[in-house]
CSV table of N, CA, C and O in Angstrom, one decimal:
chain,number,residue,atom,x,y,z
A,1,UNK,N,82.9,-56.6,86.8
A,1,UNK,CA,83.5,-56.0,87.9
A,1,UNK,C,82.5,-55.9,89.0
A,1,UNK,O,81.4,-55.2,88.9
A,2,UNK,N,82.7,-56.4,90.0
A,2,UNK,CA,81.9,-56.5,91.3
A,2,UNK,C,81.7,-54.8,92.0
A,2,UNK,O,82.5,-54.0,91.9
A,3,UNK,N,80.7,-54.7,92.4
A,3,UNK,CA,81.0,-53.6,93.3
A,3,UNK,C,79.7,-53.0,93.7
A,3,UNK,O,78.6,-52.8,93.1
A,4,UNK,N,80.1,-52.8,95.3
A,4,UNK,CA,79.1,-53.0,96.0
A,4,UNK,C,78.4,-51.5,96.0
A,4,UNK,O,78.8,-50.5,95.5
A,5,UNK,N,76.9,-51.8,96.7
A,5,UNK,CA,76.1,-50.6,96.4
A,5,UNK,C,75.1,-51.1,97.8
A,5,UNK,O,74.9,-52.2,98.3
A,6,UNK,N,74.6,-49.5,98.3
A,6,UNK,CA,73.8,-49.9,99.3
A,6,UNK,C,72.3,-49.8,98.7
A,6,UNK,O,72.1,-48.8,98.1
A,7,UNK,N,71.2,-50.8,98.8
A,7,UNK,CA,69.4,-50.3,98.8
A,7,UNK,C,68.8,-49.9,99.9
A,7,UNK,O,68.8,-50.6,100.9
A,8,UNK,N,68.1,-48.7,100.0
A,8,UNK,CA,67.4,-49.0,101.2
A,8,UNK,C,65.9,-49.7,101.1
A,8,UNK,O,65.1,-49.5,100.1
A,9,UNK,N,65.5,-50.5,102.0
A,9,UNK,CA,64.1,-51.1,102.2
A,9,UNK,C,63.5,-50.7,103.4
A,9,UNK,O,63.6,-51.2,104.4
A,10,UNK,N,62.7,-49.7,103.2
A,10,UNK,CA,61.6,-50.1,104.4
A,10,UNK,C,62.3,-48.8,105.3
A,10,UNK,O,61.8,-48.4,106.3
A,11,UNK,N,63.5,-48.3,104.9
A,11,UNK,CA,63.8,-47.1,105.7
A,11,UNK,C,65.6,-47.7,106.3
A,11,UNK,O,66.3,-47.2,107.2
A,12,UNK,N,65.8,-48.7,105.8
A,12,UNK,CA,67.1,-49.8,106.5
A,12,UNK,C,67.5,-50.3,104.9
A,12,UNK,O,67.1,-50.8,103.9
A,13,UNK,N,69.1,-49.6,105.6
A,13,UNK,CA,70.2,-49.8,104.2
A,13,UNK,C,71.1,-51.0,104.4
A,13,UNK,O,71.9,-51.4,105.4
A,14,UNK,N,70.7,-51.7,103.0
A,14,UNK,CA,71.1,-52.9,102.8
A,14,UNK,C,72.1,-52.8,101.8
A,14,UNK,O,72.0,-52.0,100.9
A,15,UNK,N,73.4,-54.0,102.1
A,15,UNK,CA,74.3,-53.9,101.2
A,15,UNK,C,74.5,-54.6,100.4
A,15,UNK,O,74.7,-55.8,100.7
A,16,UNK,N,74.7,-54.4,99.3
A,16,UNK,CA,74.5,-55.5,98.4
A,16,UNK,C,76.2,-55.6,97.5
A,16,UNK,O,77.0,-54.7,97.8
A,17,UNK,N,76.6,-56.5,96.6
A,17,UNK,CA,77.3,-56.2,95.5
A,17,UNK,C,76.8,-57.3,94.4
A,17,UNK,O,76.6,-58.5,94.4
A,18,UNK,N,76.8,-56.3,93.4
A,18,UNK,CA,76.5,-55.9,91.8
A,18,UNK,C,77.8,-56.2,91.0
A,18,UNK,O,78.9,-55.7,91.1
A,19,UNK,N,77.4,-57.3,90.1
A,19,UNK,CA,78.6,-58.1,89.5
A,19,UNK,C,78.8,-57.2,87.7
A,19,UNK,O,79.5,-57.4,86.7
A,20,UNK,N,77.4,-55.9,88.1
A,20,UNK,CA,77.9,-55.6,86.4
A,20,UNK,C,76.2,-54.2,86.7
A,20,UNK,O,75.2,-54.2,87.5
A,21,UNK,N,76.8,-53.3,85.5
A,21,UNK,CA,75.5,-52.1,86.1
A,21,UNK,C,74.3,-52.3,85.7
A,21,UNK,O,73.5,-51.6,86.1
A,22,UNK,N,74.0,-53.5,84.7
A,22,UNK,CA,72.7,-54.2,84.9
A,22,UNK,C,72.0,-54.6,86.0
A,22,UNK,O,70.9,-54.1,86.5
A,23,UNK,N,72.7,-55.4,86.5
A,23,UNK,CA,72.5,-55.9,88.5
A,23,UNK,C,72.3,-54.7,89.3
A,23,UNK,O,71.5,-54.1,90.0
A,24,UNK,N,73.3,-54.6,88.9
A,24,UNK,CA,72.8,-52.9,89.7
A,24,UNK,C,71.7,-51.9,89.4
A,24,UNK,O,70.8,-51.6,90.1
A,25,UNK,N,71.8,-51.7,88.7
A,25,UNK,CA,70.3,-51.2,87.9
A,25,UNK,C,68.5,-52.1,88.7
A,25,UNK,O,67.6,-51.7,89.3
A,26,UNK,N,68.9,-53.7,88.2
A,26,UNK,CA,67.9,-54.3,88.7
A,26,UNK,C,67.7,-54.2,89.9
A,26,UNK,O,66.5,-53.8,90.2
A,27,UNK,N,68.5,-54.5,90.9
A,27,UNK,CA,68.4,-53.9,92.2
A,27,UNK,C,68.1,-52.9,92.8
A,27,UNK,O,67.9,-53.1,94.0
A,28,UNK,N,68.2,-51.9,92.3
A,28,UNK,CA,67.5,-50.5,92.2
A,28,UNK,C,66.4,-50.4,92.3
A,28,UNK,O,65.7,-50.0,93.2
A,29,UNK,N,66.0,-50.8,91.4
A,29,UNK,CA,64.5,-50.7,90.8
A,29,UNK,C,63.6,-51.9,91.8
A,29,UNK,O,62.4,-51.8,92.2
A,30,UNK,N,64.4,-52.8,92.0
A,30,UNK,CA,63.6,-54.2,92.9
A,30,UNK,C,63.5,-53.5,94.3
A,30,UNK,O,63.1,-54.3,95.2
A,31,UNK,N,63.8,-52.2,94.9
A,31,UNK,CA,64.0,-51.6,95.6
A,31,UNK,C,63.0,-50.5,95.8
A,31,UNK,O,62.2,-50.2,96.7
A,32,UNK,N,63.3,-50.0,95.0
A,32,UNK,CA,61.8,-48.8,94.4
A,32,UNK,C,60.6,-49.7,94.7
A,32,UNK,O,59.7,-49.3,95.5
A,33,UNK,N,60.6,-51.0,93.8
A,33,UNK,CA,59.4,-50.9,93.7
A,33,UNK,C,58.5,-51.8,95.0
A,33,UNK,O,57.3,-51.7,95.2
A,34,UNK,N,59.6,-52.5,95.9
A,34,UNK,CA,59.2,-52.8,97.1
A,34,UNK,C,58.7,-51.8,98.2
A,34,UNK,O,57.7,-51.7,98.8
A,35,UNK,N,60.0,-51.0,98.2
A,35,UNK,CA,59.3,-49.4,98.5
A,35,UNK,C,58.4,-48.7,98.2
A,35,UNK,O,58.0,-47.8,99.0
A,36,UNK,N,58.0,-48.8,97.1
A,36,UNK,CA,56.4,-48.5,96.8
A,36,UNK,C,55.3,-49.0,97.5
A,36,UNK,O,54.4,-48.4,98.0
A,37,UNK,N,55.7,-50.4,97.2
A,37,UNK,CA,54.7,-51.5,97.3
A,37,UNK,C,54.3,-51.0,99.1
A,37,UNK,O,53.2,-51.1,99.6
A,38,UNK,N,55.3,-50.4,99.8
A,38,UNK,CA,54.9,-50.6,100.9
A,38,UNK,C,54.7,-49.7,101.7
A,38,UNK,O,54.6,-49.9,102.9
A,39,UNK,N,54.6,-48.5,101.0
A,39,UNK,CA,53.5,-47.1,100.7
A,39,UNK,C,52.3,-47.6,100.9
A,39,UNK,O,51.6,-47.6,101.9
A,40,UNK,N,51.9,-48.2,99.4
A,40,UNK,CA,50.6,-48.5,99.6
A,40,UNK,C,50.2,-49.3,100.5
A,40,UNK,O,49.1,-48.9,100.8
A,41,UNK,N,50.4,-50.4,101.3
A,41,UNK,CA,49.9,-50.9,101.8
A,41,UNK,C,49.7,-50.3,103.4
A,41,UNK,O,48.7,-50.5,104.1
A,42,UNK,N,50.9,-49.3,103.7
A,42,UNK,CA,50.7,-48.4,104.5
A,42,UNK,C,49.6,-47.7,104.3
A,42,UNK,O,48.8,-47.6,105.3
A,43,UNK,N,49.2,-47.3,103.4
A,43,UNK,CA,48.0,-46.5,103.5
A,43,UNK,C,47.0,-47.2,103.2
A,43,UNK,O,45.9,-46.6,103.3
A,44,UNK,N,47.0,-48.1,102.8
A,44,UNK,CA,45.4,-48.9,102.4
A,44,UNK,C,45.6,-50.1,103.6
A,44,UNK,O,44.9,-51.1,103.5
A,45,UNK,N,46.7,-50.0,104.6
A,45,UNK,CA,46.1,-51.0,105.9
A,45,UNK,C,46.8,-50.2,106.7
A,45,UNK,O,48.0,-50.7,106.7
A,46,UNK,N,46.7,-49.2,107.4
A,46,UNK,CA,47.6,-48.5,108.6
A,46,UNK,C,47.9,-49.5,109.9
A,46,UNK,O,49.0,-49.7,110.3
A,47,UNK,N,46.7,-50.1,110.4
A,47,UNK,CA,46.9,-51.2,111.3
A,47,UNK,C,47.9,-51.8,111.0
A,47,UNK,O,48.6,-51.5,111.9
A,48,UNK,N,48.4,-52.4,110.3
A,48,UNK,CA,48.9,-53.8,109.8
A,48,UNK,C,50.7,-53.1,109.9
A,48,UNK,O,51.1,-52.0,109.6
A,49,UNK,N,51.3,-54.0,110.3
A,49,UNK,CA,52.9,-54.3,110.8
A,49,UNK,C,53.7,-53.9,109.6
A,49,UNK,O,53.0,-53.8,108.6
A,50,UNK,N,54.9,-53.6,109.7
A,50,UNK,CA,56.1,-53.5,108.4
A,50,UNK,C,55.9,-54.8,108.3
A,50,UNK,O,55.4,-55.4,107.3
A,51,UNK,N,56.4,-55.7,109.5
A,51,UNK,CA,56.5,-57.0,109.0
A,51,UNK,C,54.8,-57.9,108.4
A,51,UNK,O,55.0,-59.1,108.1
A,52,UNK,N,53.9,-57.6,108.4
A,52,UNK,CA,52.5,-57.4,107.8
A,52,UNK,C,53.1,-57.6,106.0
A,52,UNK,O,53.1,-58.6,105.2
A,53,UNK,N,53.5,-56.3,105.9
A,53,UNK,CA,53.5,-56.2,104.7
A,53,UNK,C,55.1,-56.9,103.4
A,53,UNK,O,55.2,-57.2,102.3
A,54,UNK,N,56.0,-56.6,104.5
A,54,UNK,CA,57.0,-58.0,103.9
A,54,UNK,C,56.7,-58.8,103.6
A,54,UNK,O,56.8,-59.2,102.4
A,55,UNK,N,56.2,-59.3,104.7
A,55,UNK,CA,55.3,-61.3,104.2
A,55,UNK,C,54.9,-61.2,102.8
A,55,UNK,O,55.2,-61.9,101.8
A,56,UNK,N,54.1,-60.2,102.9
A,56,UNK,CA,53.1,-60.0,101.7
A,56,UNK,C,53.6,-59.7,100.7
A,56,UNK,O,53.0,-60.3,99.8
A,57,UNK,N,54.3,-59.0,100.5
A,57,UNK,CA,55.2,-58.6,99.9
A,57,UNK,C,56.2,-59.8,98.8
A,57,UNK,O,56.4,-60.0,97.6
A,58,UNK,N,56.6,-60.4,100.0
A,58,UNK,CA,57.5,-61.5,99.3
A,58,UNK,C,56.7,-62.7,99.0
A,58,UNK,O,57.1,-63.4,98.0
A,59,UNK,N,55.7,-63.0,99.6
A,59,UNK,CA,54.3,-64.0,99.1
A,59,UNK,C,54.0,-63.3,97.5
A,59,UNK,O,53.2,-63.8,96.6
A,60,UNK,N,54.4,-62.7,97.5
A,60,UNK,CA,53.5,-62.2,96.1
A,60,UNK,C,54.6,-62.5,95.0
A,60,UNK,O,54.3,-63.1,93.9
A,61,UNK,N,55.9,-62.1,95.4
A,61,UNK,CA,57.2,-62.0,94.4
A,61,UNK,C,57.2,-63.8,94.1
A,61,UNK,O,56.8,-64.2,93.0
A,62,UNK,N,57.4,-64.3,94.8
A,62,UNK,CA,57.4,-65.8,95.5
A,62,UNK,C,55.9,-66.7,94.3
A,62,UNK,O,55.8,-67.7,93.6
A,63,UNK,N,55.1,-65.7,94.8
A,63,UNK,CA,54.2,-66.4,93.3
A,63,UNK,C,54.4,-65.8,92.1
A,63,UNK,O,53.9,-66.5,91.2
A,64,UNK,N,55.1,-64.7,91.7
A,64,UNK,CA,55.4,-65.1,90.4
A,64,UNK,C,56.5,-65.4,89.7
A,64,UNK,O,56.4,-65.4,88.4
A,65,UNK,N,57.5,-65.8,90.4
A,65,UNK,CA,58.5,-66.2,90.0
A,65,UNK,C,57.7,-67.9,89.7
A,65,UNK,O,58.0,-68.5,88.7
A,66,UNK,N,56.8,-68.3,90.7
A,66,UNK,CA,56.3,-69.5,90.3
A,66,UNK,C,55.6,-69.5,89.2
A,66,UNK,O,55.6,-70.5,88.5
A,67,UNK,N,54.5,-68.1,88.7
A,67,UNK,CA,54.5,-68.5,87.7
A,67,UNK,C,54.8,-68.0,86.3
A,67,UNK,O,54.1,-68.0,85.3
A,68,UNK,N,55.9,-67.8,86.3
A,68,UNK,CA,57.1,-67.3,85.0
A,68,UNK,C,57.6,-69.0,84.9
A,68,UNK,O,57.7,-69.6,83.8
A,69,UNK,N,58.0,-69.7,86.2
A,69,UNK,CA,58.4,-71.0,86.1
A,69,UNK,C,57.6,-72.2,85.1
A,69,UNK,O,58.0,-72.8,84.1
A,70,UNK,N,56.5,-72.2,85.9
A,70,UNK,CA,55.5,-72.7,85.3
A,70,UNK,C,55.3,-72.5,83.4
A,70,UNK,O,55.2,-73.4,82.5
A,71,UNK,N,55.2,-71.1,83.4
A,71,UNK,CA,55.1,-70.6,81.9
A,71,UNK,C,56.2,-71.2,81.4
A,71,UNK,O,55.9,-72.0,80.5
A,72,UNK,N,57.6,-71.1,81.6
A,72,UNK,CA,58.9,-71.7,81.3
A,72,UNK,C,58.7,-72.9,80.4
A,72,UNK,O,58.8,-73.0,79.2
A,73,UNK,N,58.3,-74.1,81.7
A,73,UNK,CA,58.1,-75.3,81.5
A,73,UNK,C,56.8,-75.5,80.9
A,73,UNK,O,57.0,-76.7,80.6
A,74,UNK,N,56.0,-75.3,80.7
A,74,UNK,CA,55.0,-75.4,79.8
A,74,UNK,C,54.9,-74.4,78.8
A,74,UNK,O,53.7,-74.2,78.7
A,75,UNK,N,55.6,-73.7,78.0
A,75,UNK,CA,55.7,-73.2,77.0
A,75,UNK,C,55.9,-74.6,75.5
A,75,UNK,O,56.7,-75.5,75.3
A,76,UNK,N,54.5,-74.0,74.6
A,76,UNK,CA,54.8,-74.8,73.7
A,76,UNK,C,56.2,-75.1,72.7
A,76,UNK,O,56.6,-76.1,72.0
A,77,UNK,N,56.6,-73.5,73.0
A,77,UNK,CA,58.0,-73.8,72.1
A,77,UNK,C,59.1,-74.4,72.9
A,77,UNK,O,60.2,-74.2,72.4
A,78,UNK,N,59.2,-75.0,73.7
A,78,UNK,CA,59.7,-75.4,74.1
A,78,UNK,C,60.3,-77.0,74.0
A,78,UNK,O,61.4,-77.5,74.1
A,79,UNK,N,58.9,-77.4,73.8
A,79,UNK,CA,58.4,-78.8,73.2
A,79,UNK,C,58.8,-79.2,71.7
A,79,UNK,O,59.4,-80.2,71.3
A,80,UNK,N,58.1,-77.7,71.0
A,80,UNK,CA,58.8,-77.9,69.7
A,80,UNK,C,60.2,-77.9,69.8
A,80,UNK,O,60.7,-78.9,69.4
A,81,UNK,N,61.2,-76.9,70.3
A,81,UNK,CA,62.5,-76.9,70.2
A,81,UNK,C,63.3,-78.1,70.6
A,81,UNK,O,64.5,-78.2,70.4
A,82,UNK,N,62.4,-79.2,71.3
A,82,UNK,CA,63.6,-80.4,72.0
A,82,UNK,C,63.7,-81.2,70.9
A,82,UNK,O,64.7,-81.7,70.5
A,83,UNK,N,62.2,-81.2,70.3
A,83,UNK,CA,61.6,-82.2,68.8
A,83,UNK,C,63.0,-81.5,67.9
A,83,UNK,O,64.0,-82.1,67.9
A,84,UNK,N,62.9,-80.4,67.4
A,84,UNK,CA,63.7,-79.8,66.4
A,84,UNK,C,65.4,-80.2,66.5
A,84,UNK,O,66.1,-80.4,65.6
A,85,UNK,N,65.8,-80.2,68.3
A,85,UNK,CA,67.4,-80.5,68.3
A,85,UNK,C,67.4,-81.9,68.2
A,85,UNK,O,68.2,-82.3,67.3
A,86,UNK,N,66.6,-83.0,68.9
A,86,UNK,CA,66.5,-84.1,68.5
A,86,UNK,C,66.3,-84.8,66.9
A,86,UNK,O,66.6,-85.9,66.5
A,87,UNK,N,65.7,-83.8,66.2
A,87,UNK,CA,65.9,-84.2,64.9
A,87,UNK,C,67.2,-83.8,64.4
A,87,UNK,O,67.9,-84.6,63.9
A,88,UNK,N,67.6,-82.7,64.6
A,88,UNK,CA,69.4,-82.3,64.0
A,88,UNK,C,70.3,-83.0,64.6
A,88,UNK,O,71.4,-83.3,64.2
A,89,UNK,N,69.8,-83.5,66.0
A,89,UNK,CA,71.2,-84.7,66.3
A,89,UNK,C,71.2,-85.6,65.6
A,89,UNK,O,72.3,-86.0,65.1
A,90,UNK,N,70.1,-86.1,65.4
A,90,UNK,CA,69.6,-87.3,64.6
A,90,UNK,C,70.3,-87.2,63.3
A,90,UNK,O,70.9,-88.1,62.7
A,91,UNK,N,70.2,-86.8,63.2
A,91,UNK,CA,70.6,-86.2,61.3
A,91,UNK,C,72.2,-86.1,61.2
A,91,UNK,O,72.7,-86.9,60.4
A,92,UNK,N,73.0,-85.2,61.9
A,92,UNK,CA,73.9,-85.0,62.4
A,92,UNK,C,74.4,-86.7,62.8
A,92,UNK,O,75.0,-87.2,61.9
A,93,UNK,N,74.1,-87.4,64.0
A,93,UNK,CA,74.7,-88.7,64.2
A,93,UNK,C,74.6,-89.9,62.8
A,93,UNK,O,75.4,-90.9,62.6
A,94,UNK,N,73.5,-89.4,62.0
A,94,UNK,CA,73.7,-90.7,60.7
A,94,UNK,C,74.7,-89.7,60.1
A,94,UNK,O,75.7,-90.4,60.0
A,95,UNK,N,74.9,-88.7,59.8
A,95,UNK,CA,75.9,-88.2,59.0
A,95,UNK,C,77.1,-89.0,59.2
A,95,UNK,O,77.6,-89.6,58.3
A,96,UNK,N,77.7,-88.8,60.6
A,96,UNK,CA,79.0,-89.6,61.2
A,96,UNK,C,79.1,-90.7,60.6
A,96,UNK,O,80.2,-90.7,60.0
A,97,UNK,N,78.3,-92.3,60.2
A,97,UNK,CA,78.3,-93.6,60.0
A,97,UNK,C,78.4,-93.6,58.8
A,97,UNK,O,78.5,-94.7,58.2
């Protein structure tokens, strides 16, 4: 069940909708913790812009989603698991003949 919910960022409410209260949940929290994030950099760079710390902010999210990706595709089980279904097709297609 869809249903929308507002976040605030940065002091500005954003609206979103949430296809289930996990999503929602996550969103929450991806909220908080941007909101945190940008506490701190308020106080450990007062000079520096809201938009300073967005960039930064999303440069940072932005690398690790790259490297969760990375880990993804270079996970050894991974390798093993293609070997393992390739053998059960294998096995499975001589069974057919």
């Amino acid at each position: 069940m869809e249903q929308k919910i507002k976040i605030k960022i940065a002091g500005k409410d954003l609206s979103l909708k949430a296809n289930d209260p996990h999503e929602e949940a996550m969103y929450r929290r991806a909220g908080s913790e941007i909101n945190d994030k940008i506490a701190l950099y308020r106080n450990k760079y007062p000079k520096n812009s809201l938009n300073d710390f967005l960039s930064i902010i999303a440069l940072l999210y932005a690398k690790e989603v790259q490297e969760l990706n990375f880990r993804i595709e270079h996970d050894p089980l991974r390798e093993d698991l293609a070997n393992l279904s390739a053998r059960l097709k294998d096995y499975l297609d001589k069974d057919k003949d």
